[in-house]
Short mmCIF file of C-alpha atoms and ligand atoms in Angstrom, two decimals:
data_model
loop_
_atom_site.label_atom_id
_atom_site.label_comp_id
_atom_site.label_asym_id
_atom_site.label_seq_id
_atom_site.Cartn_x
_atom_site.Cartn_y
_atom_site.Cartn_z
CA MET Y 11 183.76 -6.27 -40.39
CA GLU Y 12 179.71 -5.70 -41.37
CA ALA Y 13 176.92 -7.46 -39.21
CA MET Y 14 175.97 -9.98 -41.88
CA GLY Y 15 179.92 -11.14 -41.88
CA ILE Y 16 180.10 -10.75 -38.25
CA LEU Y 17 177.06 -12.99 -37.22
CA VAL Y 18 177.34 -15.44 -39.78
CA PHE Y 19 180.73 -16.28 -38.81
CA LEU Y 20 179.58 -16.56 -36.05
CA VAL Y 21 177.45 -19.35 -35.84
CA ILE Y 22 179.65 -21.20 -37.85
CA LEU Y 23 181.90 -20.29 -35.31
CA VAL Y 24 179.76 -21.74 -32.36
CA MET Y 25 178.78 -24.52 -34.75
CA GLY Y 26 181.56 -25.96 -35.35
CA LEU Y 27 184.35 -25.52 -32.53
CA PRO Y 28 184.99 -27.36 -29.67
CA VAL Y 29 183.32 -26.36 -26.11
CA LYS Y 30 184.69 -26.87 -22.79
CA GLY Y 31 184.15 -30.28 -24.81
CA GLN Y 32 180.38 -29.88 -25.17
CA LEU Y 33 180.07 -28.99 -28.13
CA LYS Y 34 181.97 -30.97 -31.35
CA ALA Y 35 182.81 -29.88 -34.96
CA GLY Y 36 181.53 -32.05 -37.36
CA PHE Y 37 178.97 -33.60 -35.19
CA TYR Y 38 176.50 -33.18 -37.87
CA SER Y 39 178.47 -34.97 -40.35
CA SER Y 40 176.28 -37.81 -41.30
CA SER Y 41 173.22 -36.79 -39.78
CA CYS Y 42 173.36 -33.59 -42.15
CA PRO Y 43 176.41 -32.91 -43.41
CA LYS Y 44 174.99 -29.92 -44.89
CA VAL Y 45 174.11 -27.68 -42.38
CA GLU Y 46 176.21 -25.05 -41.78
CA ASP Y 47 176.08 -24.34 -45.79
CA ILE Y 48 171.59 -24.01 -44.72
CA ILE Y 49 172.17 -21.75 -41.74
CA ARG Y 50 174.89 -19.17 -43.59
CA SER Y 51 172.85 -18.58 -46.49
CA THR Y 52 169.08 -18.83 -44.58
CA VAL Y 53 170.65 -15.91 -42.88
CA ALA Y 54 171.71 -14.45 -45.50
CA SER Y 55 168.42 -14.38 -47.45
CA HIS Y 56 166.75 -13.12 -44.10
CA PHE Y 57 169.83 -11.03 -42.88
CA ASN Y 58 169.17 -10.02 -46.51
CA LYS Y 59 165.37 -8.90 -46.62
CA ASP Y 60 165.40 -7.79 -43.18
CA PRO Y 61 169.11 -6.81 -41.82
CA ALA Y 62 168.78 -6.23 -38.11
CA VAL Y 63 167.60 -9.71 -37.63
CA ALA Y 64 171.72 -10.28 -36.75
CA ALA Y 65 170.70 -7.46 -33.80
CA GLY Y 66 168.13 -10.11 -33.20
CA LEU Y 67 169.85 -12.65 -33.34
CA LEU Y 68 172.76 -12.02 -31.60
CA ARG Y 69 170.93 -11.05 -28.37
CA LEU Y 70 168.57 -14.16 -28.74
CA HIS Y 71 171.81 -15.71 -28.92
CA PHE Y 72 172.85 -14.29 -24.88
CA HIS Y 73 169.28 -14.73 -23.41
CA ASP Y 74 170.05 -18.26 -24.51
CA CYS Y 75 173.17 -18.80 -22.42
CA PHE Y 76 171.60 -17.14 -19.45
CA VAL Y 77 168.61 -18.82 -19.04
CA GLN Y 78 168.39 -19.92 -16.15
CA SER Y 79 170.24 -16.40 -14.49
CA ASP Y 80 167.57 -14.26 -12.99
CA GLY Y 81 167.40 -10.11 -12.35
CA PRO Y 82 165.15 -7.66 -14.34
CA SER Y 83 167.34 -6.33 -16.98
CA TRP Y 84 168.84 -9.70 -18.99
CA SER Y 85 166.34 -12.49 -18.39
CA VAL Y 86 163.52 -10.15 -21.38
CA PRO Y 87 160.63 -12.96 -21.86
CA THR Y 88 161.14 -16.49 -21.22
CA GLY Y 89 158.04 -17.55 -23.18
CA ARG Y 90 158.83 -21.05 -23.04
CA ARG Y 91 158.38 -23.87 -21.47
CA ASP Y 92 161.90 -24.85 -21.63
CA GLY Y 93 163.07 -21.68 -20.28
CA ARG Y 94 164.14 -20.51 -23.54
CA VAL Y 95 163.23 -17.38 -25.24
CA SER Y 96 161.50 -16.99 -28.85
CA LEU Y 97 162.86 -14.83 -30.95
CA ALA Y 98 159.60 -12.68 -31.53
CA SER Y 99 159.52 -12.52 -27.68
CA GLN Y 100 162.54 -10.54 -27.95
CA VAL Y 101 162.27 -8.88 -31.03
CA LEU Y 102 158.98 -6.48 -29.15
CA PRO Y 103 159.66 -4.35 -26.95
CA THR Y 104 160.16 -5.02 -22.96
CA LEU Y 105 159.44 -3.20 -20.50
CA PRO Y 106 161.67 -1.07 -18.70
CA SER Y 107 163.86 -1.98 -15.68
CA PRO Y 108 166.09 -1.13 -13.25
CA PHE Y 109 169.94 -2.43 -14.33
CA ASP Y 110 171.83 -4.33 -12.50
CA SER Y 111 175.74 -2.75 -11.18
CA VAL Y 112 178.29 -4.21 -12.71
CA ALA Y 113 179.31 -5.39 -9.70
CA VAL Y 114 176.52 -8.00 -9.92
CA GLN Y 115 176.30 -8.63 -13.98
CA LEU Y 116 179.84 -9.50 -13.02
CA GLN Y 117 179.60 -11.79 -10.83
CA LYS Y 118 176.67 -13.62 -13.46
CA PHE Y 119 178.74 -13.47 -15.11
CA SER Y 120 181.23 -15.50 -13.98
CA ALA Y 121 178.59 -17.86 -12.28
CA LYS Y 122 178.82 -19.39 -15.74
CA GLY Y 123 182.76 -19.09 -16.45
CA LEU Y 124 183.37 -15.57 -17.62
CA ASP Y 125 185.33 -13.42 -16.57
CA ASP Y 126 184.78 -9.53 -16.42
CA HIS Y 127 186.41 -9.85 -19.52
CA ASP Y 128 184.57 -11.40 -21.91
CA LEU Y 129 181.33 -9.17 -20.34
CA VAL Y 130 182.86 -6.30 -21.49
CA THR Y 131 183.83 -7.72 -25.10
CA LEU Y 132 180.29 -9.55 -25.11
CA VAL Y 133 178.48 -6.51 -24.47
CA GLY Y 134 180.70 -4.99 -27.49
CA ALA Y 135 177.37 -6.69 -29.34
CA HIS Y 136 175.10 -2.96 -28.82
CA THR Y 137 177.37 -2.14 -31.65
CA ILE Y 138 174.98 -2.72 -33.99
CA GLY Y 139 171.32 -2.88 -32.83
CA GLN Y 140 168.57 -1.83 -31.32
CA THR Y 141 166.24 0.19 -28.59
CA SER Y 142 164.07 2.29 -28.52
CA CYS Y 143 163.43 5.82 -26.30
CA GLN Y 144 160.97 4.72 -23.48
CA PHE Y 145 164.64 2.37 -22.40
CA VAL Y 146 165.67 5.96 -23.10
CA LYS Y 147 164.63 8.92 -21.81
CA TYR Y 148 164.66 8.18 -17.67
CA ARG Y 149 167.50 9.24 -18.17
CA LEU Y 150 167.38 12.16 -19.87
CA TYR Y 151 164.21 14.19 -17.93
CA ASN Y 152 164.13 11.94 -15.18
CA PHE Y 153 167.11 10.32 -13.19
CA THR Y 154 167.12 10.70 -9.96
CA SER Y 155 162.42 11.12 -9.73
CA THR Y 156 163.81 15.58 -9.67
CA GLY Y 157 163.77 15.86 -13.17
CA ASN Y 158 167.54 16.11 -13.36
CA SER Y 159 169.13 14.06 -16.03
CA ASP Y 160 172.06 11.02 -15.51
CA PRO Y 161 175.05 13.06 -15.29
CA THR Y 162 177.77 10.36 -16.85
CA ILE Y 163 176.17 10.48 -20.31
CA SER Y 164 178.05 14.26 -21.89
CA PRO Y 165 176.84 17.49 -22.34
CA SER Y 166 176.40 17.19 -26.02
CA PHE Y 167 175.18 13.80 -26.80
CA LEU Y 168 172.37 14.47 -23.79
CA SER Y 169 170.98 17.30 -26.10
CA HIS Y 170 171.64 15.45 -28.95
CA LEU Y 171 169.40 12.27 -26.85
CA GLN Y 172 166.77 15.17 -25.95
CA THR Y 173 166.60 15.78 -29.92
CA THR Y 174 165.66 12.02 -30.70
CA CYS Y 175 163.61 11.59 -27.74
CA PRO Y 176 161.64 14.41 -26.22
CA LYS Y 177 160.06 14.05 -23.44
CA ASP Y 178 156.76 13.44 -24.83
CA GLY Y 179 156.89 12.61 -27.80
CA ASP Y 180 156.97 8.84 -29.22
CA GLY Y 181 158.06 5.93 -26.21
CA SER Y 182 158.02 3.29 -29.16
CA LYS Y 183 160.82 5.42 -31.33
CA ARG Y 184 163.79 3.09 -32.57
CA ILE Y 185 167.64 4.48 -32.09
CA ALA Y 186 170.90 2.97 -32.31
CA LEU Y 187 172.58 1.63 -29.86
CA ASP Y 188 176.20 3.18 -31.18
CA GLN Y 189 174.89 6.51 -32.36
CA ASP Y 190 178.06 6.61 -34.85
CA SER Y 191 177.98 3.18 -36.55
CA GLN Y 192 175.05 0.48 -36.25
CA THR Y 193 176.17 -1.48 -39.25
CA LYS Y 194 179.71 -2.42 -38.33
CA PHE Y 195 180.75 -3.90 -36.07
CA ASP Y 196 183.85 -1.92 -34.80
CA VAL Y 197 184.61 -0.65 -31.47
CA ASN Y 198 183.05 2.71 -31.92
CA PHE Y 199 180.61 1.63 -29.42
CA PHE Y 200 183.66 1.08 -26.51
CA LYS Y 201 184.33 4.82 -28.07
CA ASN Y 202 180.70 5.93 -27.47
CA VAL Y 203 181.15 4.50 -23.89
CA ARG Y 204 184.95 6.21 -22.53
CA ASP Y 205 183.32 9.69 -23.94
CA GLY Y 206 180.29 9.73 -22.00
CA ASN Y 207 177.75 8.74 -25.62
CA ALA Y 208 176.71 5.14 -24.80
CA VAL Y 209 172.38 5.40 -24.78
CA LEU Y 210 171.74 2.47 -22.47
CA GLU Y 211 173.13 2.87 -18.70
CA SER Y 212 174.05 -0.19 -18.84
CA ASP Y 213 177.10 0.33 -21.64
CA GLN Y 214 177.76 3.53 -19.32
CA ARG Y 215 178.71 2.10 -16.11
CA LEU Y 216 181.19 0.03 -17.90
CA TRP Y 217 182.56 3.82 -17.70
CA GLY Y 218 182.10 4.49 -13.73
CA ASP Y 219 183.84 0.69 -12.84
CA GLU Y 220 187.31 1.35 -11.98
CA GLU Y 221 187.53 -2.57 -13.30
CA THR Y 222 185.68 -2.79 -16.42
CA ARG Y 223 187.05 0.79 -17.50
CA GLN Y 224 190.35 -0.72 -17.93
CA ILE Y 225 188.87 -2.74 -20.74
CA VAL Y 226 187.01 -0.60 -21.90
CA LYS Y 227 190.06 1.87 -22.41
CA ASN Y 228 191.93 -0.62 -24.15
CA TYR Y 229 188.66 -1.36 -26.37
CA ALA Y 230 188.74 2.42 -27.85
CA GLY Y 231 192.20 2.93 -27.65
CA THR Y 232 194.23 3.25 -31.06
CA PHE Y 233 196.69 0.81 -30.51
CA ARG Y 234 196.63 -2.63 -30.97
CA GLY Y 235 198.06 -5.89 -31.07
CA LEU Y 236 200.83 -6.26 -28.60
CA LEU Y 237 199.80 -3.06 -27.00
CA GLY Y 238 195.25 -3.69 -27.21
CA PHE Y 239 193.18 -6.92 -27.68
CA ARG Y 240 191.81 -6.86 -31.64
CA PHE Y 241 187.68 -6.56 -31.06
CA ASP Y 242 186.76 -8.38 -33.41
CA TYR Y 243 189.20 -12.01 -32.16
CA GLU Y 244 188.37 -11.54 -28.73
CA PHE Y 245 184.62 -10.93 -29.43
CA SER Y 246 184.36 -14.60 -31.66
CA LYS Y 247 186.93 -16.07 -28.76
CA ALA Y 248 184.40 -14.55 -26.13
CA MET Y 249 180.84 -15.98 -28.52
CA VAL Y 250 182.45 -19.74 -28.61
CA LYS Y 251 183.23 -19.22 -24.95
CA MET Y 252 179.62 -18.33 -23.72
CA SER Y 253 178.33 -20.68 -26.04
CA GLY Y 254 179.40 -23.16 -24.49
CA ILE Y 255 176.98 -22.43 -21.46
CA GLU Y 256 176.09 -25.27 -20.48
CA VAL Y 257 174.85 -27.45 -23.47
CA LYS Y 258 172.02 -29.42 -23.54
CA THR Y 259 173.53 -33.46 -24.53
CA GLY Y 260 171.61 -36.73 -24.85
CA TYR Y 261 168.79 -36.40 -23.73
CA GLN Y 262 168.83 -33.56 -21.82
CA GLY Y 263 166.22 -30.85 -23.16
CA GLU Y 264 164.06 -31.78 -25.48
CA ILE Y 265 163.66 -30.96 -30.08
CA ARG Y 266 160.55 -29.85 -30.59
CA LYS Y 267 158.33 -31.71 -33.35
CA VAL Y 268 156.66 -28.19 -33.81
CA CYS Y 269 158.57 -25.06 -33.66
CA SER Y 270 156.16 -22.66 -31.83
CA LYS Y 271 155.19 -25.93 -29.54
CA VAL Y 272 156.82 -28.10 -26.24
CA ASN Y 273 156.67 -31.17 -26.99
CA TYR Y 274 153.48 -33.04 -24.90
C1 HEM K 320 174.82 -7.48 -19.43
C2 HEM K 320 174.59 -7.08 -19.76
C3 HEM K 320 173.81 -7.07 -20.49
C4 HEM K 320 172.66 -5.73 -20.73
C5 HEM K 320 171.98 -5.16 -19.33
C6 HEM K 320 172.02 -5.84 -21.88
C7 HEM K 320 170.96 -4.96 -22.20
C8 HEM K 320 170.09 -4.35 -23.61
C9 HEM K 320 169.16 -3.97 -23.31
C10 HEM K 320 168.98 -3.13 -22.05
C11 HEM K 320 169.26 -3.52 -24.68
C12 HEM K 320 168.11 -3.13 -25.35
C13 HEM K 320 166.45 -3.88 -25.71
C14 HEM K 320 164.74 -3.27 -26.27
O1 HEM K 320 165.58 -2.21 -26.05
O2 HEM K 320 164.22 -4.28 -26.37
C15 HEM K 320 170.23 -4.88 -25.78
C16 HEM K 320 170.31 -4.63 -26.76
C17 HEM K 320 170.48 -5.41 -27.71
N1 HEM K 320 171.61 -6.53 -26.69
FE1 HEM K 320 171.93 -6.57 -24.82
N2 HEM K 320 172.47 -6.26 -22.94
C18 HEM K 320 173.84 -7.04 -22.37
C19 HEM K 320 174.25 -7.92 -22.62
C20 HEM K 320 174.49 -8.06 -24.51
C21 HEM K 320 175.37 -9.56 -24.62
C22 HEM K 320 175.78 -10.02 -24.31
C23 HEM K 320 175.41 -9.82 -26.56
C24 HEM K 320 175.23 -10.00 -27.58
C25 HEM K 320 175.96 -10.62 -26.70
C26 HEM K 320 173.35 -8.14 -26.03
C27 HEM K 320 173.64 -8.36 -27.62
C28 HEM K 320 172.70 -7.31 -27.71
C29 HEM K 320 172.24 -6.69 -29.13
C30 HEM K 320 172.50 -7.71 -29.81
C31 HEM K 320 170.76 -5.94 -29.14
C32 HEM K 320 170.18 -5.18 -29.54
C33 HEM K 320 168.27 -5.93 -30.02
C34 HEM K 320 167.89 -5.15 -31.59
O3 HEM K 320 167.75 -4.58 -32.26
O4 HEM K 320 167.12 -5.78 -31.63
N3 HEM K 320 173.85 -7.54 -25.25
N4 HEM K 320 170.77 -5.04 -24.81
#
């Protein structure tokens, strides 16, 4: 599925389905009956100007859902008083920080009611989007401060990454998280993780952990249906689940009068 298709589908899905009894289909049917159409066409027009907006919005949504979790690798910037992050701060480069182990990631997900299957599925969002060389170079040239590379990277992918991100090259150079098909929402990302071709260390670790490896294997495998999970179907389900984390209702939180400022 193309990135735009999945994004609009997800925005509408997340708005429309009941999640843990907190979000309700048709909630805005009397106050704003055209809301889905407005969102669909607004996202589509921005996407047509800049397709990277799909990945930015997807990532923003993840950080919005996990806003109260601490931990260096996720809680990137928190520029807003209510703890929610802005799209602008999401798309700006952030400083490299140590990644949580898979066990810690699983704990954080579990604390929000999401299981290991949800984690692996949702990280599959890295089938689109990019990072920059500055977040990858340490894996290529100085993995354990002794000038070596991350041994979990396959030899051919290592030389590919070293060519893309030379040691003294431009750290801000953008590179695809899913090197094979960065604009397609497909299972290539999982095949890359299986083959030692993941760009992010945190993604590659999903193969190193026994529990998450099985799930990666399942998505990466050729069997579908009864024998395997269908990524597009499972991803939508997991997104809806994630969207239901600690939803603010009633008088909790605030609806801003000016988008960029909290209401004082
Ligand atoms: C759970 C562990 C996760 C970790 C450690 C992680 C880490 C990262 C990192 C380091 C980047 C690169 C950021 C940059 O270079 O500025 C990234 C990008 C991205 N992440 Fe994740 N992520 C995780 C989960 C998720 C989830 C659950 C989603 C969505 C459901 C997601 C969606 C994205 C997207 C779409 C991008 C690309 C952003 C762009 O191109 O603008 N990530 N992630």
